[in-house]
Amino acid sequence: MTQNDIKANFSHMNERQREAVFATEGPLLILAGAGSGKTTVLVNRIAYILQSQLCRPWNILAITFTNKAAGELKERIMNAVPEGGGDIWAATFHSTCARILRRYGDRIGYSSHFTVYATDDQKKLCKDILKQLGLDEKQLPVKAVLSEISKAKDKIITPAEMKKTADFDYRKASVAKVYEVYQTRLKTADAMDFDDLLCKTVELFEQCPDVLEYYQNQFKYIMVDEYQDTNRVQYRFVSMLARRWGNICVVGDDDQSIYRFRGATIENILSFEKQFSGAKIIRLEQNYRSTKNILSAANGVISNNTVRKGKTLWTENPEGEKIELHTCEDERDEAMFVAKTIMDGVAGGRKYSDFAVLYRTNAQSNAVEQALSRSGIPHRIIGGHRFYDREEIRDMVAYLQVINNPHDDVRLGRIINVPKRGIGARTVAVAAEIAAGLGESIYSVIKDAGSYPQLSRSASKLKEFIALIDGLIEAEDSGDYSLAELYNLILEHTGYESYLKNEKENADVRIENIEELSSNIIKFEEDYGEEADLSAFLEEISLMTDIDNYDADADTCVMMTLHSAKGLEFPVVFITGMEDGLFPSIASMMNPDEINEERRLAYVGITRAKQKLYLTKTRSRMLFGSTTYNKESRFVREIPDELLNKTGEERKTSFSGGFGAAATVGVPATVFGKPFTGRVNAYQKPAIKSGVSYSVGDTVMHKVFGKGMIMSAEKMGSDTLLEIAFDKAGTKKLMANFCKMEKL
């Protein structure tokens, strides 16, 4: 097959996309606007490289930011390149680094079974260290300390370097002390946090040039997705790998850089040409997702940012409906508007999964969730309580972690007395103190408990626990048991199910959850075959985010923050709380860089919508226990007026200048002649009255669910909870005052 024949395979792509696919040599920046088909470009670029026989599949490294994106990329690659597609390294930054460290981590003092600490594990460790150092948690909150440590790692700053720059800053010096002990404790536990996965890989490359050279030679072509979200250590990692061949292709959109709070630096994408000399830039500006009106609104907003590469999205899609800007009385009125609009849409033929409700802060979700529940609208909150965050799941995973790495002090501390074995917190604290003094793990100390007088009273119980763990470790090492069988051994020998039944509320639900974990393990073994070992399973679940579990095929409305929505798209999108002080957030309003990032967040939100976009704002809003009056978001005012259809009548007031401006900037206003600062007592809206009474046996017609019969009616305050058996939709529980029904 000639080169022209190969190129003919990509004729379905637009001119700019093909240009990006065929530009294989040297540094390349693909500025990919929202909905411009960047994943299509990545997949086809890899296919072109392999079809042109420029390298072998394992010579390609494709890095993404989420497991979900990596999975989709790999699946599409394998469809495009059936032979050898599975040998391509398509993974997240963290899982790529974990894979390298599992192989060569021993060169910097880690075993191949090292543990990855998630947020809760980090908090527990940090809390212990603050207590150990005699530091007050009120003055140095755990969350703030971990944030400072994470920022330092993003910039590849060591504890020693942090100490040097602390000077006479007591707080910074204290954080540096915690950071130093934190790293020591992690190393003793043969553990890393997420930031370490990158930092330790860079450290490995710096200390072991032969390892770096091995991977430099292996990866002839490197591709990085969402490059605008990279931080300094991620830049260092990919730039070190790309040094041998220079074939680094990064895909990103500076207009969608919204993770500054996580350490992402937009400078990486803005200065790409300076960092990689001779770089080529290709702009993908044709949008395949949204209507012309939605794109015009997005372009109108983002054009107000000053520091950007510059591009203008365009589309051949229809003009579409105008953007609806709806003014509500308060947050409950706003929530009811969202619920009613969804119900009307479903009644008109849409699916629940067509709708997404986006908001700036998680606190805004409460009113919307209540309204959706009362209206019987199936919904899911992304960023809610994750499966792997449940107490019983964390217990079982802790057992698996300790079997994999018994030196993991945090996980061992979690399960040493669960179920109860008579090993009290005092015993564990003494063992931890001895371990810290010796520079050993707690496991090493309690394994030889008889040698320490302080532990003599608990020695027999500790010996029984060690026998249990060592027996399970031996079972895992023997290779005679599958992962699912090992999991069943843990349940059998710990008596964990009996413990749940005897000591925990909602035991049946908890037991269902640990059975579901068993199902997850079985599925993992089916997916990974011979590679399905315990370390791999624990690594996969530790790197999993809530968005990885998002099921686009489930027919439920989705609620999430604007940050979580990046990379997703929906036919209909609501962005609630379009008010200055809420979005943009009040914390950002005095900082031009932060306002720019908030504007990029608005751009991301707008471009999630394919067909219809609703923006909502309220005259008053109760949030965090106080009611505020904010003016319309500046991002709304940046949308050309001809693109908006304004609904919800503006209430006329006698307040001079409107109460929003005063509330936002803190300038006193007056309410009924009294000074006003933007906060008043909660205003209680009268309960909605349906004017219709329902009884058991009544036949009703619901706007969405159709015909049904009332099976039960339970009085609840001024409302009634109805259980209705619908002919087609099944049984639903609805509040009488909120459901739109008529009696037949």
XYZ file of C-alpha atoms in Angstrom:
744
model
C 0.000 0.000 0.000
C 1.432 3.381 -1.019
C 1.559 6.419 1.248
C -1.201 8.028 -0.848
C -3.383 4.944 -0.376
C -2.834 5.115 3.378
C -3.697 8.819 3.469
C -6.866 8.100 1.504
C -8.103 6.138 4.547
C -8.453 9.452 6.389
C -10.462 11.357 3.768
C -13.511 11.434 6.083
C -11.739 13.979 8.314
C -11.651 17.728 7.777
C -8.569 19.472 6.411
C -7.153 20.621 9.756
C -7.737 17.211 11.356
C -5.912 15.454 8.505
C -3.038 17.913 8.810
C -2.692 16.974 12.505
C -2.867 13.243 11.704
C -0.122 13.411 9.059
C 2.247 15.672 11.078
C 4.081 12.834 12.815
C 7.635 14.150 13.243
C 8.824 16.774 15.721
C 6.952 18.733 18.416
C 3.279 19.436 17.619
C 0.667 21.461 19.515
C -2.921 20.713 18.495
C -5.149 23.493 19.822
C -8.431 21.598 19.889
C -11.534 23.641 20.600
C -14.489 22.137 22.468
C -16.293 19.508 20.390
C -13.722 19.642 17.577
C -13.029 15.892 17.519
C -9.682 15.793 19.343
C -10.074 12.141 20.397
C -10.821 11.273 16.764
C -7.590 13.021 15.778
C -5.558 11.186 18.437
C -6.940 7.773 17.441
C -6.450 8.378 13.717
C -2.961 9.811 14.243
C -1.953 6.605 16.046
C -3.592 4.510 13.307
C -1.708 6.469 10.622
C 1.635 6.030 12.423
C 1.110 2.255 12.649
C -0.266 1.861 9.116
C 2.776 3.775 7.829
C 4.989 1.371 9.832
C 6.838 4.245 11.502
C 7.136 2.205 14.711
C 5.773 -0.788 16.625
C 2.641 -0.413 18.822
C 4.631 -0.490 22.075
C 6.675 2.499 20.848
C 3.617 4.754 21.302
C 2.678 6.384 24.620
C -0.726 8.123 24.788
C -1.419 9.892 28.092
C -4.844 11.081 29.276
C -6.165 12.452 32.569
C -8.905 9.957 33.532
C -9.224 6.192 33.451
C -12.473 6.628 31.524
C -10.750 8.667 28.794
C -7.848 6.178 28.670
C -10.264 3.260 28.359
C -12.231 4.922 25.565
C -9.022 5.871 23.744
C -7.652 2.331 23.956
C -10.961 0.826 22.800
C -11.096 3.128 19.778
C -7.429 2.430 18.963
C -8.070 -1.324 19.040
C -11.066 -0.878 16.725
C -8.929 1.173 14.328
C -5.842 -1.052 14.630
C -7.040 -4.582 15.502
C -3.559 -6.101 15.306
C -1.250 -4.779 18.004
C -3.556 -2.006 19.230
C -3.592 -3.572 22.691
C 0.201 -3.138 22.983
C -0.002 0.662 22.873
C 0.560 2.385 26.210
C -2.713 4.330 26.558
C -3.147 5.339 30.198
C -3.330 8.209 32.688
C -0.230 9.982 34.001
C -0.633 8.210 37.335
C -1.115 4.695 35.981
C 1.758 5.151 33.491
C 4.084 6.159 36.323
C 2.774 3.381 38.578
C 3.569 0.835 35.845
C 7.138 2.142 35.555
C 7.595 2.184 39.335
C 6.214 -1.343 39.775
C 9.056 -2.467 37.520
C 11.928 -0.255 38.649
C 10.832 1.214 42.003
C 13.312 -1.002 43.844
C 16.059 1.196 42.396
C 14.863 4.030 44.674
C 13.847 1.901 47.666
C 10.270 0.731 46.967
C 8.979 -2.799 46.446
C 6.790 -3.762 43.503
C 3.898 -4.062 46.002
C 3.980 -0.423 47.157
C 0.628 1.015 48.237
C -1.019 4.123 46.770
C -2.617 6.300 49.467
C -5.930 7.959 48.637
C -7.147 11.196 50.260
C -8.586 9.604 53.423
C -5.373 7.646 54.014
C -3.332 10.832 53.616
C -5.567 12.661 56.122
C -5.207 9.888 58.693
C -1.419 9.874 58.318
C -1.184 13.676 58.474
C -3.378 13.775 61.595
C -1.063 11.275 63.314
C 1.998 13.338 62.361
C 0.522 16.592 63.692
C -0.140 14.824 66.994
C 3.376 13.319 66.970
C 4.953 16.763 66.419
C 2.705 18.467 68.989
C 1.195 20.814 66.391
C -2.294 22.231 66.855
C -4.709 21.014 64.168
C -6.776 24.193 64.570
C -3.798 26.316 63.534
C -2.630 23.818 60.908
C -5.729 22.092 59.476
C -4.990 18.716 57.880
C -6.558 19.705 54.574
C -4.430 22.869 54.350
C -1.210 21.014 55.216
C -1.839 18.335 52.589
C -2.651 21.036 50.047
C 0.710 22.743 50.714
C 2.542 19.419 50.429
C 0.774 18.648 47.152
C 1.654 22.078 45.725
C 5.290 21.525 46.696
C 5.330 18.155 44.918
C 3.709 19.674 41.824
C 6.693 22.023 41.681
C 9.176 19.254 42.609
C 10.111 20.982 45.884
C 11.574 18.645 48.536
C 10.982 18.988 52.325
C 14.562 20.272 52.706
C 13.972 22.953 50.057
C 10.713 23.969 51.720
C 12.553 24.315 55.042
C 15.183 26.584 53.468
C 12.582 28.957 52.013
C 10.517 29.075 55.234
C 12.918 31.595 56.878
C 11.053 33.008 59.889
C 7.599 31.939 58.682
C 6.475 29.658 61.550
C 3.545 28.224 59.611
C 5.612 27.342 56.549
C 8.371 25.874 58.725
C 5.789 23.721 60.530
C 4.382 22.467 57.222
C 7.939 21.639 56.119
C 8.424 19.554 59.297
C 5.165 17.688 58.657
C 6.173 17.200 55.003
C 9.516 15.692 56.061
C 7.940 13.213 58.513
C 5.109 12.505 56.060
C 7.565 11.380 53.382
C 9.528 9.298 55.884
C 6.363 7.568 57.103
C 5.243 6.888 53.530
C 8.616 5.349 52.715
C 8.524 3.164 55.858
C 5.039 1.967 54.865
C 6.248 1.239 51.314
C 3.587 3.689 50.156
C 3.157 6.703 47.890
C 0.439 9.291 47.435
C -0.819 10.306 43.979
C 1.702 13.146 43.657
C 4.543 10.751 44.510
C 3.712 8.551 41.532
C 4.944 11.361 39.292
C 7.628 12.788 41.568
C 9.188 9.394 42.271
C 9.201 8.508 38.570
C 11.063 11.737 37.809
C 13.391 10.950 40.726
C 13.934 7.455 39.292
C 14.809 8.925 35.879
C 17.230 11.407 37.458
C 18.975 8.862 39.690
C 18.985 5.982 37.188
C 19.879 7.323 33.715
C 19.796 3.785 32.302
C 16.079 3.467 33.190
C 15.348 6.838 31.588
C 17.306 5.820 28.484
C 15.337 2.562 28.264
C 11.978 4.384 28.162
C 13.317 7.188 25.938
C 14.289 4.562 23.385
C 10.987 2.726 23.768
C 8.640 5.681 23.289
C 9.301 7.030 19.819
C 5.944 8.842 19.690
C 4.429 10.519 22.746
C 0.946 12.035 22.799
C -0.536 13.964 25.728
C -4.238 14.798 25.904
C -5.644 17.761 27.900
C -2.195 19.372 27.992
C -3.631 22.598 29.416
C -4.260 20.700 32.677
C -0.658 19.567 33.227
C 1.476 20.808 36.115
C 5.248 21.268 36.326
C 6.146 17.722 37.337
C 3.979 16.312 34.523
C 5.736 18.615 32.056
C 9.090 17.436 33.413
C 8.081 13.771 33.039
C 6.997 14.020 29.381
C 9.832 16.346 28.379
C 12.403 13.904 29.789
C 10.838 11.009 27.865
C 10.621 13.001 24.617
C 14.269 14.063 24.617
C 15.503 11.103 22.521
C 13.158 11.331 19.510
C 11.529 14.759 19.911
C 8.192 13.443 18.610
C 5.899 14.910 21.241
C 2.340 15.810 20.285
C 0.199 17.606 22.862
C -3.511 18.206 22.471
C -5.305 20.824 24.494
C -7.308 24.003 24.699
C -6.031 26.939 26.699
C -9.651 28.172 26.856
C -10.525 25.070 28.901
C -7.740 25.325 31.500
C -9.811 25.161 34.711
C -7.697 23.231 37.225
C -5.378 25.896 38.592
C -6.524 24.988 42.122
C -5.085 21.491 41.555
C -1.712 22.848 40.475
C -2.310 22.914 36.707
C -0.320 25.644 34.998
C -1.686 27.161 31.795
C 1.851 28.337 30.990
C 2.717 24.804 29.798
C 0.427 25.165 26.785
C 0.926 28.915 26.294
C 4.728 28.538 26.082
C 4.881 25.184 24.250
C 6.790 26.657 21.278
C 9.465 28.074 23.631
C 9.865 24.783 25.503
C 10.046 22.672 22.327
C 11.871 24.508 19.565
C 10.591 24.079 16.030
C 7.099 23.224 17.264
C 4.202 23.314 14.838
C 0.733 24.572 15.872
C -2.511 23.335 14.312
C -5.874 24.788 15.360
C -9.016 22.638 15.307
C -11.825 25.182 15.251
C -14.719 23.329 13.603
C -17.161 22.214 16.282
C -19.303 19.112 15.697
C -21.218 19.255 18.983
C -23.193 22.448 19.469
C -25.579 24.733 17.607
C -24.428 28.053 16.157
C -26.176 30.024 18.924
C -24.478 28.055 21.697
C -21.063 28.501 20.061
C -21.645 32.221 19.537
C -22.458 32.555 23.243
C -19.291 30.628 24.189
C -17.136 32.747 21.848
C -18.729 35.929 23.232
C -17.761 35.002 26.787
C -14.233 33.666 26.214
C -13.216 36.590 23.963
C -13.071 38.701 27.149
C -10.032 36.756 28.392
C -6.763 38.491 27.600
C -4.146 35.719 27.972
C -4.996 33.069 25.382
C -3.709 31.572 22.133
C -6.804 32.750 20.332
C -9.234 30.811 18.172
C -12.880 31.076 17.174
C -15.096 28.012 17.099
C -17.476 27.610 14.163
C -19.901 24.924 13.079
C -21.964 23.738 10.159
C -24.685 22.699 12.620
C -28.063 24.511 12.552
C -28.512 27.875 14.269
C -30.627 26.220 16.968
C -32.767 27.689 19.718
C -31.780 30.792 21.630
C -30.210 30.392 25.046
C -32.881 30.719 27.706
C -31.996 33.021 30.594
C -34.538 32.428 33.357
C -34.856 34.640 36.427
C -36.186 32.841 39.526
C -37.448 34.057 42.879
C -35.038 31.965 44.947
C -33.113 28.681 44.867
C -36.277 26.590 45.401
C -38.044 28.338 42.562
C -34.925 27.746 40.444
C -34.928 24.042 41.346
C -38.619 23.686 40.502
C -38.039 25.397 37.141
C -35.323 22.829 36.372
C -37.559 19.919 37.424
C -40.589 21.175 35.465
C -38.497 21.796 32.343
C -37.087 18.258 32.518
C -40.574 16.771 32.981
C -41.910 18.786 30.051
C -38.959 17.642 27.943
C -39.513 13.966 28.795
C -43.231 14.329 28.101
C -42.213 15.745 24.718
C -40.121 12.678 23.856
C -36.692 13.326 25.397
C -34.904 10.888 27.715
C -33.906 11.788 31.276
C -30.276 11.191 30.300
C -30.530 14.073 27.803
C -30.430 16.526 30.732
C -27.485 17.718 32.836
C -27.672 20.232 35.692
C -24.371 22.030 36.313
C -23.444 24.331 39.200
C -20.382 26.154 40.526
C -20.425 24.673 44.051
C -21.680 21.364 45.447
C -23.809 23.238 47.993
C -26.129 24.330 45.171
C -27.118 20.726 44.457
C -29.322 20.353 47.556
C -32.370 22.324 46.371
C -32.209 20.819 42.868
C -31.913 17.271 44.201
C -34.960 17.766 46.422
C -37.022 19.107 43.529
C -36.025 16.219 41.253
C -36.838 13.677 43.990
C -40.240 15.205 44.674
C -41.030 15.172 40.978
C -39.994 11.522 40.634
C -37.198 12.366 38.197
C -34.422 9.731 38.261
C -31.102 11.476 38.812
C -27.521 10.858 39.773
C -25.033 13.207 41.411
C -21.487 12.912 40.093
C -19.183 13.679 42.986
C -21.565 12.154 45.527
C -20.795 9.226 47.838
C -18.573 6.888 45.829
C -18.852 3.118 46.146
C -15.241 2.770 47.290
C -15.765 5.430 49.991
C -18.307 3.312 51.902
C -17.133 2.117 55.315
C -17.532 -1.613 54.656
C -15.845 -1.364 51.247
C -12.925 0.547 52.725
C -12.585 -2.158 55.400
C -12.453 -4.967 52.841
C -10.073 -3.046 50.576
C -7.874 -2.388 53.624
C -7.593 -6.154 54.190
C -6.580 -6.613 50.555
C -4.055 -3.762 50.860
C -2.471 -5.248 53.995
C -2.208 -8.676 52.342
C -0.510 -6.975 49.389
C 1.687 -4.766 51.575
C 1.661 -5.569 55.332
C 3.855 -2.519 56.028
C 0.968 -0.180 55.142
C 0.449 1.298 58.638
C -2.700 3.286 57.780
C -4.639 0.327 56.349
C -3.327 -2.047 59.034
C -4.483 0.403 61.708
C -7.941 0.422 60.124
C -8.550 -3.337 60.313
C -6.418 -4.525 63.234
C -9.505 -4.463 65.492
C -12.273 -4.782 62.870
C -14.068 -7.023 63.681
C -13.222 -6.565 67.368
C -10.262 -8.667 68.561
C -9.555 -6.972 71.876
C -6.705 -4.938 70.386
C -7.412 -1.431 71.662
C -6.377 1.956 70.302
C -3.841 2.307 73.131
C -2.049 -0.895 72.051
C -1.912 0.295 68.443
C -0.610 3.711 69.573
C 2.178 2.075 71.622
C 3.132 -0.165 68.687
C 3.165 2.890 66.392
C 5.398 4.770 68.844
C 7.870 1.873 68.985
C 7.785 1.548 65.193
C 8.466 5.286 64.707
C 11.458 5.089 67.078
C 12.932 2.125 65.210
C 12.071 3.393 61.718
C 10.044 0.206 61.179
C 6.430 -0.505 60.236
C 3.770 -1.379 62.837
C 3.491 -4.843 61.286
C 7.200 -5.505 61.910
C 6.813 -4.501 65.557
C 3.650 -6.461 66.396
C 4.981 -9.536 64.594
C 7.574 -9.647 67.365
C 5.304 -8.227 70.098
C 6.721 -10.556 72.772
C 10.063 -8.732 72.567
C 8.550 -5.441 73.754
C 7.451 -5.225 77.424
C 5.001 -2.427 76.565
C 3.063 -4.892 74.358
C 3.295 -7.982 76.560
C -0.332 -7.832 77.785
C -1.652 -7.805 74.200
C 0.993 -10.119 72.739
C -1.298 -13.166 72.389
C -4.031 -11.208 70.603
C -1.487 -9.524 68.328
C -0.018 -12.945 67.568
C -3.474 -14.221 66.480
C -3.934 -11.210 64.200
C -0.497 -11.688 62.633
C -1.269 -15.383 62.082
C -4.462 -14.386 60.238
C -2.672 -11.853 58.001
C 0.338 -14.105 57.355
C -1.989 -16.975 56.446
C -3.794 -14.799 53.912
C -0.475 -13.505 52.534
C 0.691 -17.103 52.138
C -2.557 -17.972 50.310
C -2.061 -15.025 47.955
C 1.618 -15.860 47.322
C 0.881 -19.537 46.648
C -0.914 -18.793 43.380
C -3.510 -21.455 44.263
C -6.326 -18.930 44.689
C -7.927 -16.486 42.281
C -8.543 -12.921 43.516
C -12.231 -13.697 44.044
C -11.331 -16.807 46.072
C -8.831 -14.806 48.143
C -11.570 -12.258 48.854
C -13.888 -15.052 50.032
C -11.116 -16.363 52.290
C -10.923 -12.939 53.970
C -14.684 -12.895 54.558
C -14.585 -16.450 55.922
C -11.594 -16.099 58.261
C -12.400 -12.609 59.597
C -16.113 -13.210 60.215
C -16.771 -9.788 58.708
C -20.334 -10.555 57.575
C -21.339 -11.682 61.089
C -19.774 -8.495 62.440
C -21.960 -6.414 60.123
C -25.104 -8.328 61.083
C -24.443 -8.017 64.812
C -23.006 -4.522 65.129
C -23.988 -2.292 62.199
C -27.176 -0.578 61.063
C -28.451 -1.321 57.546
C -26.506 -4.598 57.653
C -28.359 -6.029 54.643
C -27.336 -3.084 52.450
C -23.748 -3.280 53.682
C -23.589 -7.016 52.935
C -24.962 -6.311 49.439
C -22.108 -3.810 49.001
C -19.381 -6.299 49.955
C -20.999 -8.814 47.595
C -20.893 -6.151 44.880
C -17.166 -5.737 45.556
C -16.836 -9.473 44.906
C -18.610 -8.927 41.563
C -16.170 -6.110 40.731
C -13.217 -8.418 41.448
C -14.668 -11.143 39.209
C -15.217 -8.621 36.387
C -11.647 -7.370 36.836
C -10.308 -10.925 36.488
C -12.396 -11.441 33.351
C -11.107 -8.181 31.812
C -7.421 -8.601 32.664
C -6.958 -12.372 32.391
C -3.444 -13.463 33.371
C -2.485 -9.919 34.384
C -5.232 -9.801 37.045
C -3.132 -9.889 40.193
C -3.863 -8.231 43.537
C -1.489 -5.290 42.986
C -3.103 -4.483 39.642
C -6.618 -4.548 41.119
C -5.685 -2.306 44.042
C -3.922 0.090 41.697
C -6.949 0.320 39.427
C -9.398 1.158 42.212
C -6.981 3.606 43.882
C -6.685 5.602 40.647
C -10.416 5.536 39.959
C -12.421 8.774 40.073
C -16.187 9.194 40.364
C -16.444 10.318 36.751
C -14.944 6.957 35.693
C -18.165 5.323 36.918
C -20.421 7.625 34.934
C -22.728 5.474 32.831
C -23.883 7.457 29.801
C -26.357 4.690 28.890
C -28.331 4.903 32.166
C -31.539 6.895 31.667
C -31.069 9.331 34.532
C -30.630 13.078 34.717
C -27.091 13.989 35.800
C -26.085 16.634 38.346
C -22.485 17.756 38.769
C -20.174 20.713 39.266
C -18.899 22.578 36.224
C -15.418 21.216 36.902
C -16.689 17.619 36.779
C -18.508 18.204 33.477
C -15.368 18.783 31.440
C -15.079 16.258 28.617
C -18.794 15.406 28.667
C -21.668 16.573 26.456
C -25.457 16.559 26.741
C -28.381 17.539 24.484
C -29.779 19.876 27.182
C -27.733 21.679 29.839
C -28.776 23.873 32.784
C -26.161 26.118 34.375
C -27.659 27.322 37.648
C -26.596 30.211 39.859
C -25.481 32.654 37.161
C -24.859 35.435 39.685
C -21.813 37.519 40.551
C -20.450 36.288 43.865
C -21.507 32.727 43.088
C -20.279 32.395 39.508
C -17.772 33.961 39.268
C -17.092 33.098 42.898
C -16.664 35.970 45.304
C -13.121 34.739 46.127
C -12.028 35.264 42.517
C -13.510 38.679 41.869
C -10.509 40.768 42.894
C -7.916 38.664 41.048
C -7.703 39.018 37.241
C -6.032 35.592 36.815
C -8.760 33.885 38.819
C -11.527 35.740 36.961
C -9.946 34.507 33.710
C -10.106 30.940 35.037
C -13.746 31.368 36.120
C -14.520 32.653 32.610
C -12.858 29.568 31.138
C -15.079 27.509 33.440
C -18.146 29.308 32.054
C -16.894 28.552 28.533
C -16.549 24.859 29.447
C -20.084 24.818 30.862
C -21.653 26.488 27.833
C -19.902 24.176 25.377
C -21.234 21.044 27.131
C -24.634 21.783 25.533
C -25.449 20.299 22.129
C -28.966 21.572 21.406
C -30.397 23.646 24.242
C -28.833 25.723 27.025
C -30.623 27.157 30.064
C -28.957 29.727 32.328
C -30.729 30.444 35.623
C -30.295 33.146 38.233
C -32.233 34.131 41.328
C -33.302 37.377 42.953
C -32.382 35.969 46.363
C -30.494 32.837 47.308
C -30.058 31.052 50.622
C -26.690 29.358 50.791
C -24.653 28.312 53.836
C -27.442 29.525 56.142
C -27.614 33.112 54.846
C -29.684 34.790 52.161
C -27.859 36.959 49.624
C -28.979 39.236 46.797
C -26.521 39.163 43.926
C -26.592 40.836 40.553
C -26.560 38.937 37.291
C -23.270 37.195 36.471
C -20.895 39.204 34.295
C -20.610 36.086 32.117
C -24.294 36.442 31.201
C -23.709 40.076 30.295
C -20.862 38.991 27.993
C -23.258 36.919 25.865
C -24.639 38.991 22.943
C -28.188 40.024 23.838
C -29.662 38.779 20.552
C -28.718 35.211 21.525
C -30.800 35.266 24.725
C -34.467 34.577 25.337
C -35.218 36.075 28.763
C -37.971 34.514 30.864
C -39.132 35.030 34.442
C -40.285 38.605 35.002
C -37.842 40.972 36.659
C -39.380 42.317 39.870
C -39.439 46.110 40.077
C -37.898 47.470 43.275
C -37.402 50.849 44.826
C -33.822 49.951 45.808
C -31.427 52.436 44.333
C -29.000 50.787 41.929
C -30.531 47.310 42.462
C -29.718 45.208 45.478
C -27.353 42.911 43.577
C -24.514 45.377 43.168
C -24.497 46.274 46.828
C -24.495 42.668 47.943
C -21.658 41.686 45.647
C -19.151 44.405 46.398
C -20.160 44.894 50.024
C -21.390 48.498 49.630
C -24.214 49.148 52.136
C -27.670 49.481 50.613
C -31.017 50.015 52.291
C -33.925 47.661 52.659
C -37.104 49.382 53.838
C -35.002 52.272 55.052
C -32.568 50.144 57.066
C -28.870 49.509 56.280
C -28.398 46.397 54.133
C -25.165 44.461 53.514
C -26.473 41.694 51.320
C -27.459 39.182 54.020
C -30.898 38.864 55.614
C -32.747 36.198 57.548
C -33.897 33.240 55.502
C -37.006 34.071 53.549
C -39.496 31.234 53.729
C -41.517 30.777 50.576
C -45.075 29.541 51.171
C -45.547 25.838 50.502
C -47.008 24.987 47.137
C -50.631 23.845 47.301
C -51.917 21.562 44.615
C -55.555 22.114 45.608
C -56.266 18.438 44.933
C -56.738 15.694 47.535
C -55.767 12.135 46.681
C -56.961 8.860 48.199
C -55.900 5.217 47.948
C -57.489 3.672 44.872
C -57.659 6.922 42.865
C -56.689 6.610 39.209
C -54.442 9.443 38.053
C -52.756 10.673 34.886
C -49.180 11.985 35.310
C -47.630 14.235 32.690
C -44.535 12.022 32.310
C -45.325 8.635 33.832
C -48.811 8.274 32.328
C -51.727 6.443 33.917
C -51.468 4.929 37.395
C -53.286 3.996 40.597
C -52.556 5.346 44.110
C -51.488 2.429 46.347
C -50.795 4.377 49.559
C -51.023 7.946 50.860
C -49.030 9.054 53.923
C -49.555 12.512 55.453
C -46.251 14.366 55.860
C -46.614 17.865 57.339
C -48.582 19.991 54.897
C -47.985 17.484 52.092
C -48.807 13.839 51.307
C -46.392 11.121 50.145
C -48.115 9.089 47.446
C -47.079 5.642 46.287
C -48.402 5.224 42.739
C -48.294 2.129 40.534
C -48.025 3.391 36.953
C -49.012 1.133 34.064
C -45.742 1.629 32.181
C -43.296 3.396 34.510
C -43.623 1.056 37.514
C -44.134 2.185 41.130
C -43.069 5.718 42.086
C -43.185 7.721 45.316
C -44.197 11.358 44.736
C -45.123 14.320 46.933
C -48.705 15.385 46.183
C -48.016 19.131 46.197
C -45.244 18.830 43.628
C -46.471 16.226 41.138
C -48.320 17.402 38.061
C -51.275 14.988 37.909
C -54.968 14.969 37.322
C -57.465 12.548 38.828
C -59.394 10.467 36.308
